[in-house]
Amino acid sequence: MSIENYADLITTAKNETNPQRLLFVFAKAVLPDDATPEEKAAFEKGEGGALDPILCVDKTPEEAASFATLVAEAETTGHSWDVAFISAMSGHAGQALNSDECVQPLNMMVEQIRLGKISQFLAISRDGELIEIY
């Protein structure tokens, strides 16, 4: 199944043979301190900049069934974000992973995003649209 939107992601995760755990990293677009005037101008138009991971969480597909609920929960942290990166981890032998087993993969995901290595993750806007970041 092709994942076209958030609902497709949840459906796909629920249909996997082994239970899935979804990893979410919320990031804010920021302008580096050493940005050139051209980079500053582009950033003001909503282009360029860097993505700073500010919040991460793991959830089962059932816990994250609604994107609106996920966004509302993220809002309660007081952190503003622009993009959510999503990955998944598969359980084993029909058993779901627990949150403790997701700590290291989430930390690795945060580091990959900081380094700009984001091609292996789904990216979704605050509006719930899948996006491509180049």
PDB file of C-alpha atoms in Angstrom:
ATOM      1  CA  MET A   1       0.000   0.000   0.000  1.00  0.00           C
ATOM      2  CA  SER A   2       1.242   3.447  -0.871  1.00  0.00           C
ATOM      3  CA  ILE A   3       1.220   5.973   1.951  1.00  0.00           C
ATOM      4  CA  GLU A   4      -0.414   9.147   0.689  1.00  0.00           C
ATOM      5  CA  ASN A   5      -1.498  10.693   3.988  1.00  0.00           C
ATOM      6  CA  TYR A   6      -1.482  10.219   7.747  1.00  0.00           C
ATOM      7  CA  ALA A   7      -4.526   7.934   7.726  1.00  0.00           C
ATOM      8  CA  ASP A   8      -2.726   5.627   5.251  1.00  0.00           C
ATOM      9  CA  LEU A   9       0.247   5.473   7.614  1.00  0.00           C
ATOM     10  CA  ILE A  10      -1.953   4.400  10.519  1.00  0.00           C
ATOM     11  CA  THR A  11      -3.811   1.843   8.401  1.00  0.00           C
ATOM     12  CA  THR A  12      -0.554   0.390   7.098  1.00  0.00           C
ATOM     13  CA  ALA A  13       0.919   0.183  10.604  1.00  0.00           C
ATOM     14  CA  LYS A  14      -2.203  -1.541  11.951  1.00  0.00           C
ATOM     15  CA  ASN A  15      -2.118  -4.087   9.121  1.00  0.00           C
ATOM     16  CA  GLU A  16       1.482  -5.197   9.678  1.00  0.00           C
ATOM     17  CA  THR A  17       2.040  -8.762  10.875  1.00  0.00           C
ATOM     18  CA  ASN A  18       3.912  -7.661  13.997  1.00  0.00           C
ATOM     19  CA  PRO A  19       2.679  -4.768  16.145  1.00  0.00           C
ATOM     20  CA  GLN A  20       4.225  -1.438  15.224  1.00  0.00           C
ATOM     21  CA  ARG A  21       5.491   1.408  17.362  1.00  0.00           C
ATOM     22  CA  LEU A  22       5.525   4.808  15.659  1.00  0.00           C
ATOM     23  CA  LEU A  23       8.352   7.220  16.405  1.00  0.00           C
ATOM     24  CA  PHE A  24       7.638  10.943  16.080  1.00  0.00           C
ATOM     25  CA  VAL A  25      10.155  13.770  16.151  1.00  0.00           C
ATOM     26  CA  PHE A  26       8.722  17.281  15.984  1.00  0.00           C
ATOM     27  CA  ALA A  27      11.059  19.913  14.559  1.00  0.00           C
ATOM     28  CA  LYS A  28      11.069  23.680  14.278  1.00  0.00           C
ATOM     29  CA  ALA A  29      12.463  25.543  11.283  1.00  0.00           C
ATOM     30  CA  VAL A  30      15.228  27.852  12.490  1.00  0.00           C
ATOM     31  CA  LEU A  31      17.690  30.211  10.906  1.00  0.00           C
ATOM     32  CA  PRO A  32      21.338  29.485  11.753  1.00  0.00           C
ATOM     33  CA  ASP A  33      23.223  32.291  13.491  1.00  0.00           C
ATOM     34  CA  ASP A  34      25.706  32.543  10.617  1.00  0.00           C
ATOM     35  CA  ALA A  35      23.056  32.858   7.891  1.00  0.00           C
ATOM     36  CA  THR A  36      23.848  35.074   4.934  1.00  0.00           C
ATOM     37  CA  PRO A  37      21.522  37.930   3.943  1.00  0.00           C
ATOM     38  CA  GLU A  38      20.267  35.768   1.056  1.00  0.00           C
ATOM     39  CA  GLU A  39      19.513  32.900   3.430  1.00  0.00           C
ATOM     40  CA  LYS A  40      17.719  35.286   5.787  1.00  0.00           C
ATOM     41  CA  ALA A  41      15.573  36.600   2.937  1.00  0.00           C
ATOM     42  CA  ALA A  42      14.703  33.078   1.797  1.00  0.00           C
ATOM     43  CA  PHE A  43      13.851  32.047   5.362  1.00  0.00           C
ATOM     44  CA  GLU A  44      11.465  34.993   5.701  1.00  0.00           C
ATOM     45  CA  LYS A  45       9.667  33.622   2.607  1.00  0.00           C
ATOM     46  CA  GLY A  46       9.344  30.220   4.271  1.00  0.00           C
ATOM     47  CA  GLU A  47      12.290  28.616   2.486  1.00  0.00           C
ATOM     48  CA  GLY A  48      15.587  27.229   3.728  1.00  0.00           C
ATOM     49  CA  GLY A  49      16.842  27.272   7.276  1.00  0.00           C
ATOM     50  CA  ALA A  50      17.565  24.256   9.424  1.00  0.00           C
ATOM     51  CA  LEU A  51      15.298  21.854  11.288  1.00  0.00           C
ATOM     52  CA  ASP A  52      15.793  21.740  15.042  1.00  0.00           C
ATOM     53  CA  PRO A  53      14.256  18.691  16.754  1.00  0.00           C
ATOM     54  CA  ILE A  54      12.401  19.904  19.827  1.00  0.00           C
ATOM     55  CA  LEU A  55      10.138  17.063  20.911  1.00  0.00           C
ATOM     56  CA  CYS A  56       9.982  13.313  20.414  1.00  0.00           C
ATOM     57  CA  VAL A  57       7.537  10.596  21.392  1.00  0.00           C
ATOM     58  CA  ASP A  58       6.671   7.010  20.553  1.00  0.00           C
ATOM     59  CA  LYS A  59       3.110   5.754  20.185  1.00  0.00           C
ATOM     60  CA  THR A  60       1.205   2.718  19.043  1.00  0.00           C
ATOM     61  CA  PRO A  61      -0.923   3.221  15.929  1.00  0.00           C
ATOM     62  CA  GLU A  62      -3.979   3.121  18.191  1.00  0.00           C
ATOM     63  CA  GLU A  63      -2.572   5.881  20.421  1.00  0.00           C
ATOM     64  CA  ALA A  64      -1.787   8.004  17.352  1.00  0.00           C
ATOM     65  CA  ALA A  65      -4.873   7.154  15.316  1.00  0.00           C
ATOM     66  CA  SER A  66      -5.887  10.793  14.837  1.00  0.00           C
ATOM     67  CA  PHE A  67      -3.453  13.393  13.573  1.00  0.00           C
ATOM     68  CA  ALA A  68      -5.558  16.122  15.181  1.00  0.00           C
ATOM     69  CA  THR A  69      -5.199  14.417  18.577  1.00  0.00           C
ATOM     70  CA  LEU A  70      -1.438  14.067  18.074  1.00  0.00           C
ATOM     71  CA  VAL A  71      -1.139  17.770  17.218  1.00  0.00           C
ATOM     72  CA  ALA A  72      -3.275  18.754  20.217  1.00  0.00           C
ATOM     73  CA  GLU A  73      -1.074  16.661  22.511  1.00  0.00           C
ATOM     74  CA  ALA A  74       2.090  18.233  21.069  1.00  0.00           C
ATOM     75  CA  GLU A  75       0.592  21.680  21.651  1.00  0.00           C
ATOM     76  CA  THR A  76       0.253  20.974  25.377  1.00  0.00           C
ATOM     77  CA  THR A  77       4.072  20.912  25.639  1.00  0.00           C
ATOM     78  CA  GLY A  78       4.288  24.617  24.853  1.00  0.00           C
ATOM     79  CA  HIS A  79       6.717  23.959  21.995  1.00  0.00           C
ATOM     80  CA  SER A  80       6.008  25.322  18.556  1.00  0.00           C
ATOM     81  CA  TRP A  81       6.891  23.013  15.647  1.00  0.00           C
ATOM     82  CA  ASP A  82       6.741  23.037  11.860  1.00  0.00           C
ATOM     83  CA  VAL A  83       7.409  19.463  10.725  1.00  0.00           C
ATOM     84  CA  ALA A  84       6.903  16.038  12.279  1.00  0.00           C
ATOM     85  CA  PHE A  85       9.185  13.222  11.166  1.00  0.00           C
ATOM     86  CA  ILE A  86       7.818   9.713  11.507  1.00  0.00           C
ATOM     87  CA  SER A  87       9.400   6.295  11.539  1.00  0.00           C
ATOM     88  CA  ALA A  88       8.182   2.885  12.685  1.00  0.00           C
ATOM     89  CA  MET A  89       9.600  -0.033  14.634  1.00  0.00           C
ATOM     90  CA  SER A  90       8.265  -3.533  14.395  1.00  0.00           C
ATOM     91  CA  GLY A  91       7.675  -5.767  17.375  1.00  0.00           C
ATOM     92  CA  HIS A  92       8.766  -9.403  17.431  1.00  0.00           C
ATOM     93  CA  ALA A  93       6.818 -12.638  17.471  1.00  0.00           C
ATOM     94  CA  GLY A  94       3.522 -10.808  17.806  1.00  0.00           C
ATOM     95  CA  GLN A  95       4.709  -8.745  20.788  1.00  0.00           C
ATOM     96  CA  ALA A  96       4.764  -4.961  20.635  1.00  0.00           C
ATOM     97  CA  LEU A  97       7.840  -3.013  21.670  1.00  0.00           C
ATOM     98  CA  ASN A  98       7.588  -0.850  24.763  1.00  0.00           C
ATOM     99  CA  SER A  99       8.615   2.788  25.133  1.00  0.00           C
ATOM    100  CA  ASP A 100      11.910   1.870  26.821  1.00  0.00           C
ATOM    101  CA  GLU A 101      12.938   0.001  23.673  1.00  0.00           C
ATOM    102  CA  CYS A 102      12.288   3.143  21.622  1.00  0.00           C
ATOM    103  CA  VAL A 103      14.537   5.543  23.545  1.00  0.00           C
ATOM    104  CA  GLN A 104      17.748   4.801  21.649  1.00  0.00           C
ATOM    105  CA  PRO A 105      16.087   4.703  18.207  1.00  0.00           C
ATOM    106  CA  LEU A 106      14.355   8.024  18.968  1.00  0.00           C
ATOM    107  CA  ASN A 107      17.683   9.554  20.035  1.00  0.00           C
ATOM    108  CA  MET A 108      19.277   8.283  16.833  1.00  0.00           C
ATOM    109  CA  MET A 109      16.394   9.716  14.829  1.00  0.00           C
ATOM    110  CA  VAL A 110      16.859  13.126  16.500  1.00  0.00           C
ATOM    111  CA  GLU A 111      20.574  13.063  15.663  1.00  0.00           C
ATOM    112  CA  GLN A 112      19.899  12.104  12.042  1.00  0.00           C
ATOM    113  CA  ILE A 113      17.490  15.035  11.706  1.00  0.00           C
ATOM    114  CA  ARG A 114      20.060  17.397  13.228  1.00  0.00           C
ATOM    115  CA  LEU A 115      22.542  16.196  10.599  1.00  0.00           C
ATOM    116  CA  GLY A 116      19.994  16.711   7.817  1.00  0.00           C
ATOM    117  CA  LYS A 117      19.741  12.994   7.048  1.00  0.00           C
ATOM    118  CA  ILE A 118      15.969  12.859   6.754  1.00  0.00           C
ATOM    119  CA  SER A 119      15.261  10.877   3.584  1.00  0.00           C
ATOM    120  CA  GLN A 120      14.411   7.690   5.511  1.00  0.00           C
ATOM    121  CA  PHE A 121      11.600   9.360   7.467  1.00  0.00           C
ATOM    122  CA  LEU A 122       8.095  10.414   6.516  1.00  0.00           C
ATOM    123  CA  ALA A 123       7.674  14.161   6.970  1.00  0.00           C
ATOM    124  CA  ILE A 124       4.320  15.729   7.696  1.00  0.00           C
ATOM    125  CA  SER A 125       3.303  19.361   8.035  1.00  0.00           C
ATOM    126  CA  ARG A 126       1.243  20.830  10.865  1.00  0.00           C
ATOM    127  CA  ASP A 127      -1.691  20.649   8.444  1.00  0.00           C
ATOM    128  CA  GLY A 128      -1.328  16.869   8.207  1.00  0.00           C
ATOM    129  CA  GLU A 129       0.049  16.848   4.671  1.00  0.00           C
ATOM    130  CA  LEU A 130       2.945  14.584   3.738  1.00  0.00           C
ATOM    131  CA  ILE A 131       5.782  16.745   2.497  1.00  0.00           C
ATOM    132  CA  GLU A 132       9.092  16.265   0.728  1.00  0.00           C
ATOM    133  CA  ILE A 133      12.059  18.173   2.060  1.00  0.00           C
ATOM    134  CA  TYR A 134      15.099  18.622  -0.134  1.00  0.00           C
TER     135      TYR A 134
END
